[in-house]
Every structure is written in C-alpha cells, then in structure tokens.
Short mmCIF file of C-alpha atoms in Angstrom, two decimals:
data_model
loop_
_atom_site.label_atom_id
_atom_site.label_comp_id
_atom_site.label_asym_id
_atom_site.label_seq_id
_atom_site.Cartn_x
_atom_site.Cartn_y
_atom_site.Cartn_z
CA ASP A 1 -21.04 -97.37 -124.84
CA THR A 2 -22.94 -95.21 -123.74
CA ALA A 3 -24.18 -95.02 -120.57
CA VAL A 4 -27.84 -93.21 -120.69
CA SER A 5 -28.81 -92.37 -124.40
CA GLN A 6 -31.27 -89.88 -125.25
CA THR A 7 -32.96 -89.68 -128.83
CA PRO A 8 -33.30 -87.17 -130.69
CA LYS A 9 -30.46 -85.17 -129.87
CA TYR A 10 -32.34 -81.99 -131.79
CA LEU A 11 -35.37 -81.50 -132.11
CA VAL A 12 -37.62 -78.73 -133.80
CA THR A 13 -40.92 -78.21 -133.98
CA GLN A 14 -44.12 -76.33 -134.62
CA MET A 15 -46.81 -74.81 -131.83
CA GLY A 16 -49.56 -77.32 -130.93
CA ASN A 17 -47.52 -80.25 -132.41
CA ASP A 18 -47.07 -83.79 -129.90
CA LYS A 19 -43.63 -84.98 -129.74
CA SER A 20 -41.75 -87.87 -127.96
CA ILE A 21 -38.05 -87.85 -126.13
CA LYS A 22 -36.36 -91.37 -125.87
CA CYS A 23 -33.93 -92.53 -122.96
CA GLU A 24 -32.61 -95.52 -121.98
CA GLN A 25 -29.65 -96.11 -119.60
CA ASN A 26 -27.29 -99.72 -119.91
CA LEU A 27 -26.37 -99.00 -115.88
CA GLY A 28 -28.28 -101.02 -114.38
CA HIS A 29 -29.90 -98.08 -111.82
CA ASP A 30 -33.20 -98.34 -110.28
CA THR A 31 -33.69 -94.55 -110.31
CA MET A 32 -34.92 -92.36 -114.15
CA TYR A 33 -35.13 -88.87 -114.39
CA TRP A 34 -36.09 -85.98 -116.13
CA TYR A 35 -34.92 -82.80 -116.31
CA LYS A 36 -35.73 -79.27 -117.63
CA GLN A 37 -32.62 -76.89 -118.38
CA ASP A 38 -34.07 -73.48 -119.56
CA SER A 39 -31.39 -70.70 -121.43
CA LYS A 40 -30.34 -69.40 -118.28
CA LYS A 41 -28.54 -72.53 -117.78
CA PHE A 42 -31.28 -73.35 -114.64
CA LEU A 43 -31.40 -77.47 -114.36
CA LYS A 44 -35.19 -78.09 -112.74
CA ILE A 45 -36.53 -81.77 -111.96
CA MET A 46 -39.89 -82.67 -113.58
CA PHE A 47 -40.35 -86.64 -112.76
CA SER A 48 -38.71 -89.44 -111.26
CA TYR A 49 -38.89 -92.92 -111.53
CA ASN A 50 -37.72 -95.89 -109.58
CA ASN A 51 -38.58 -98.91 -110.58
CA LYS A 52 -40.81 -98.05 -113.21
CA GLU A 53 -43.04 -96.08 -109.94
CA LEU A 54 -43.45 -92.38 -110.41
CA ILE A 55 -42.35 -91.28 -107.09
CA ILE A 56 -41.51 -87.43 -108.22
CA ASN A 57 -43.74 -85.17 -109.94
CA GLU A 58 -42.88 -81.74 -110.23
CA THR A 59 -45.28 -78.61 -111.41
CA VAL A 60 -45.49 -80.05 -114.83
CA PRO A 61 -48.16 -79.48 -116.94
CA ASN A 62 -50.59 -82.24 -117.86
CA ARG A 63 -49.03 -81.89 -121.48
CA PHE A 64 -45.98 -83.73 -120.09
CA SER A 65 -46.52 -87.34 -119.61
CA PRO A 66 -43.73 -89.42 -118.47
CA LYS A 67 -43.51 -93.21 -119.27
CA SER A 68 -41.44 -95.99 -118.13
CA PRO A 69 -42.05 -99.17 -119.68
CA ASP A 70 -39.04 -100.73 -117.65
CA LYS A 71 -36.31 -99.73 -115.18
CA ALA A 72 -33.88 -99.05 -118.03
CA HIS A 73 -36.30 -96.99 -119.98
CA LEU A 74 -38.34 -93.47 -119.72
CA ASN A 75 -39.22 -91.64 -122.17
CA LEU A 76 -41.14 -88.53 -122.07
CA HIS A 77 -44.67 -87.41 -124.40
CA ILE A 78 -44.95 -83.70 -124.73
CA ASN A 79 -48.69 -82.52 -126.20
CA SER A 80 -49.31 -79.59 -127.60
CA LEU A 81 -46.09 -78.17 -127.59
CA GLU A 82 -45.76 -74.25 -126.82
CA LEU A 83 -43.42 -71.62 -127.65
CA GLY A 84 -41.90 -72.15 -124.04
CA ASP A 85 -41.31 -75.55 -123.82
CA SER A 86 -38.23 -74.55 -126.02
CA ALA A 87 -35.51 -75.98 -123.93
CA VAL A 88 -33.06 -78.38 -122.90
CA TYR A 89 -34.23 -81.87 -122.00
CA PHE A 90 -31.93 -83.98 -119.95
CA CYS A 91 -32.53 -87.84 -119.02
CA ALA A 92 -30.41 -88.98 -115.84
CA SER A 93 -30.47 -91.98 -113.93
CA SER A 94 -28.95 -92.84 -110.23
CA GLN A 95 -28.51 -96.06 -108.25
CA PHE A 96 -30.07 -95.16 -105.60
CA ARG A 97 -33.65 -93.18 -105.02
CA GLY A 98 -32.49 -89.86 -104.43
CA GLY A 99 -29.19 -89.84 -106.01
CA ASP A 100 -26.94 -90.41 -103.31
CA TYR A 101 -24.07 -90.96 -105.33
CA GLY A 102 -25.27 -88.30 -108.00
CA TYR A 103 -26.44 -88.39 -111.27
CA THR A 104 -25.33 -89.77 -114.80
CA PHE A 105 -27.16 -87.66 -117.23
CA GLY A 106 -27.88 -88.42 -120.79
CA SER A 107 -26.70 -85.92 -123.80
CA GLY A 108 -29.74 -83.71 -123.69
CA THR A 109 -32.36 -83.44 -126.30
CA ARG A 110 -32.37 -79.47 -127.29
CA LEU A 111 -36.16 -78.99 -128.15
CA THR A 112 -37.12 -75.85 -130.46
CA VAL A 113 -41.15 -75.04 -130.79
CA VAL A 114 -41.54 -72.14 -133.25
CA GLN B 1 -38.07 -72.02 -100.53
CA LYS B 2 -34.77 -74.10 -100.37
CA GLU B 3 -31.68 -71.78 -102.23
CA VAL B 4 -29.11 -72.74 -103.83
CA GLU B 5 -26.79 -69.59 -104.47
CA GLN B 6 -23.45 -69.64 -106.95
CA ASN B 7 -21.98 -66.58 -108.64
CA SER B 8 -22.34 -66.66 -112.04
CA GLY B 9 -19.48 -65.45 -112.94
CA PRO B 10 -17.51 -65.62 -114.99
CA LEU B 11 -14.64 -66.58 -113.06
CA SER B 12 -11.31 -66.14 -114.98
CA VAL B 13 -8.38 -67.48 -113.95
CA PRO B 14 -4.89 -68.06 -115.31
CA GLU B 15 -3.27 -71.51 -115.99
CA GLY B 16 -1.92 -73.43 -113.33
CA ALA B 17 -3.54 -71.01 -110.25
CA ILE B 18 -6.27 -72.15 -108.32
CA ALA B 19 -9.77 -71.61 -109.31
CA SER B 20 -12.30 -71.44 -105.94
CA LEU B 21 -15.63 -71.94 -107.03
CA ASN B 22 -18.29 -71.19 -104.24
CA CYS B 23 -21.97 -71.92 -103.58
CA THR B 24 -23.93 -71.52 -100.17
CA TYR B 25 -27.15 -72.98 -99.25
CA SER B 26 -30.93 -72.00 -96.95
CA ASP B 27 -31.55 -75.30 -95.40
CA ARG B 28 -29.73 -76.12 -92.61
CA GLY B 29 -30.76 -79.55 -92.90
CA SER B 30 -29.15 -79.91 -96.37
CA GLN B 31 -26.93 -83.12 -96.13
CA SER B 32 -25.42 -83.96 -99.12
CA PHE B 33 -23.78 -82.09 -101.94
CA PHE B 34 -22.40 -82.18 -105.44
CA TRP B 35 -20.73 -80.78 -108.15
CA TYR B 36 -21.03 -81.16 -111.70
CA ARG B 37 -19.14 -79.53 -114.58
CA GLN B 38 -21.04 -78.74 -117.82
CA TYR B 39 -19.18 -78.00 -120.79
CA SER B 40 -20.99 -75.56 -123.24
CA GLY B 41 -23.33 -77.79 -125.23
CA LYS B 42 -23.12 -80.81 -123.25
CA SER B 43 -24.63 -82.33 -120.36
CA PRO B 44 -23.55 -81.95 -116.63
CA GLU B 45 -20.88 -84.61 -115.45
CA LEU B 46 -20.50 -85.16 -111.75
CA ILE B 47 -16.78 -84.62 -110.27
CA MET B 48 -17.54 -84.71 -106.64
CA PHE B 49 -19.77 -85.37 -103.77
CA ILE B 50 -19.20 -84.76 -100.02
CA TYR B 51 -21.70 -85.39 -96.79
CA SER B 52 -19.09 -84.46 -94.09
CA ASN B 53 -17.47 -81.20 -92.96
CA GLY B 54 -14.16 -80.58 -94.29
CA ASP B 55 -12.16 -81.58 -97.60
CA LYS B 56 -12.53 -84.06 -99.77
CA GLU B 57 -9.56 -84.56 -102.54
CA ASP B 58 -9.93 -86.13 -105.88
CA GLY B 59 -7.17 -85.44 -107.91
CA ARG B 60 -7.12 -81.82 -108.60
CA PHE B 61 -10.09 -81.39 -107.71
CA THR B 62 -10.87 -80.50 -103.90
CA ALA B 63 -14.79 -79.81 -102.24
CA GLN B 64 -14.40 -78.41 -99.12
CA LEU B 65 -17.87 -77.93 -96.84
CA ASN B 66 -18.94 -75.95 -93.88
CA LYS B 67 -22.03 -76.84 -92.62
CA ALA B 68 -22.35 -73.98 -90.04
CA SER B 69 -21.29 -71.46 -92.37
CA GLN B 70 -23.83 -73.47 -94.97
CA TYR B 71 -21.05 -73.24 -98.07
CA VAL B 72 -19.72 -75.74 -99.80
CA SER B 73 -16.25 -74.80 -102.29
CA LEU B 74 -15.02 -76.30 -105.27
CA LEU B 75 -11.47 -75.56 -105.48
CA ILE B 76 -9.33 -76.48 -108.71
CA ARG B 77 -6.11 -77.03 -108.58
CA ASP B 78 -3.32 -76.41 -111.08
CA SER B 79 -5.75 -75.11 -113.34
CA GLN B 80 -6.06 -75.98 -117.02
CA PRO B 81 -7.64 -74.15 -120.36
CA SER B 82 -9.46 -77.84 -120.40
CA ASP B 83 -11.38 -76.95 -116.90
CA SER B 84 -13.22 -74.11 -118.54
CA ALA B 85 -16.87 -74.76 -118.09
CA THR B 86 -19.87 -74.14 -116.02
CA TYR B 87 -19.81 -75.94 -112.48
CA LEU B 88 -23.43 -76.52 -110.81
CA CYS B 89 -23.52 -77.27 -106.92
CA ALA B 90 -26.48 -79.81 -106.23
CA VAL B 91 -27.62 -80.08 -102.79
CA PHE B 92 -29.71 -82.63 -101.32
CA THR B 93 -31.80 -81.31 -98.24
CA SER B 94 -33.23 -83.16 -95.90
CA GLY B 95 -37.01 -84.09 -94.91
CA GLY B 96 -37.17 -87.33 -96.74
CA SER B 97 -37.37 -85.26 -100.47
CA TYR B 98 -35.45 -86.93 -103.32
CA ILE B 99 -35.01 -83.96 -104.99
CA PRO B 100 -31.75 -82.08 -105.17
CA THR B 101 -31.49 -78.14 -106.04
CA PHE B 102 -29.36 -76.84 -108.52
CA GLY B 103 -27.66 -74.12 -108.48
CA ARG B 104 -27.45 -71.92 -111.50
CA GLY B 105 -23.42 -72.87 -111.92
CA THR B 106 -20.26 -70.48 -111.84
CA SER B 107 -19.08 -69.95 -115.35
CA LEU B 108 -15.41 -70.78 -115.04
CA ILE B 109 -12.46 -69.60 -117.82
CA VAL B 110 -8.72 -70.52 -117.57
CA HIS B 111 -7.06 -68.62 -120.26
CA PRO B 112 -3.56 -69.65 -121.47
#
C-alpha cells in the first residue's frame, strides 16, 4: 500500500488554466505539507495543515489554494497557471507537527506549463 | 536568513569506499537534523535524523553532528552503486517554527 499518494503524476497544461493535485496519506499522520521543488532541486515549503487546520502558509501567490477535507487528504488547486509554476510538487506527511521524526513524501507531480 | 549549505558535487567515490557528505547551517539554535536520499526522478526518502552531538549509526549510515561547529555529516560505509543519488540535508531551527530548511543537496556517484 502506498503511504502517501499523489495524483496525477504528470500534468501538462497551458498558461491560464486551472488545475488541481490530490494527495492522500494512509499513515494516520496528523500533519500534511505541500512542497515545491524547482529545476535546481531546491525544496521549498508552500503549505502545512495539522488536523485540517492551516498552520503554515509561506509566501505563495494566492493563485495557489490548499484544501484539506480531512486529515488524510490535502489537495492543491492552482488558478491561472503561469510558466514559472512549472516544477515538481511533493505532498508529504509527518506524525507530529513540525515533522520531528521526518517526513514521508509522495511520489511527486511534475507540472509543466506551456 | 536561515541557511543550509551543501556542496552540490558531484561527489564521486569508488564502490566499497566511504562516502562523506557534509552540511553546514547558519542558525545556532537549530535543534534537529535530517538526511534524505533522492534518486533521480523520485521523491526524497528519509534516511536518518539526529538531535544530539556525536554519532548516530544505522547500518552502513552514520550521521555526525557538531553543534559547536554547526555542521552535520552523513557517512556511507561500503558504498554501493545503488547509493548513487542526491542527498538532502534538512534542519529544524528554534523559535517555534515548524518549517525545516532544506539544503540543495549533494549528488553522489558510486562507480564500480
């Protein structure tokens, strides 16, 4: 069983479109995250939810909106996609807030905006 | 600005050798330290974490932490070609922040 699963794995779309990425974890973790990894492999946190509550919202354009219907799911919706949004987006979860024992990452969604 | 620095590499070592990966950090109040391995096109995978000064061993991996010098290392003994990957250092700092800072990673190549 996949611990943290993301869909879709690849997403190619045109500028200006709206798209969503879904994430689910079956580890029973309380905290979930969205990370963006750019072409230089730099991992940067975007959002974090703890038990459906938003606890971290980094400097991310408001075109990005996370939604957590329950603590096992964290989705990411992106409006009006731009070329600079092209990256790999990772969902992650951790047992404790702050990831004291590390994160479990999903397999990633490679977003290409053309 | 809290920074985590890693040499991007690539670090090339022969099979069977010890690979030494280093990470320095700027925030003296940093409290917990993580090493992740990321194969090309895959997601990061947690290898080890360390909180206290000294060494922590897990199989072929040893994490070393020196808070006075603000560095954390990962040693891989008996390196195998399957260890070839990018190794990411992540640091949790003090002050109630729940955001780890990741380094940009060191690319390791283990050649037969």
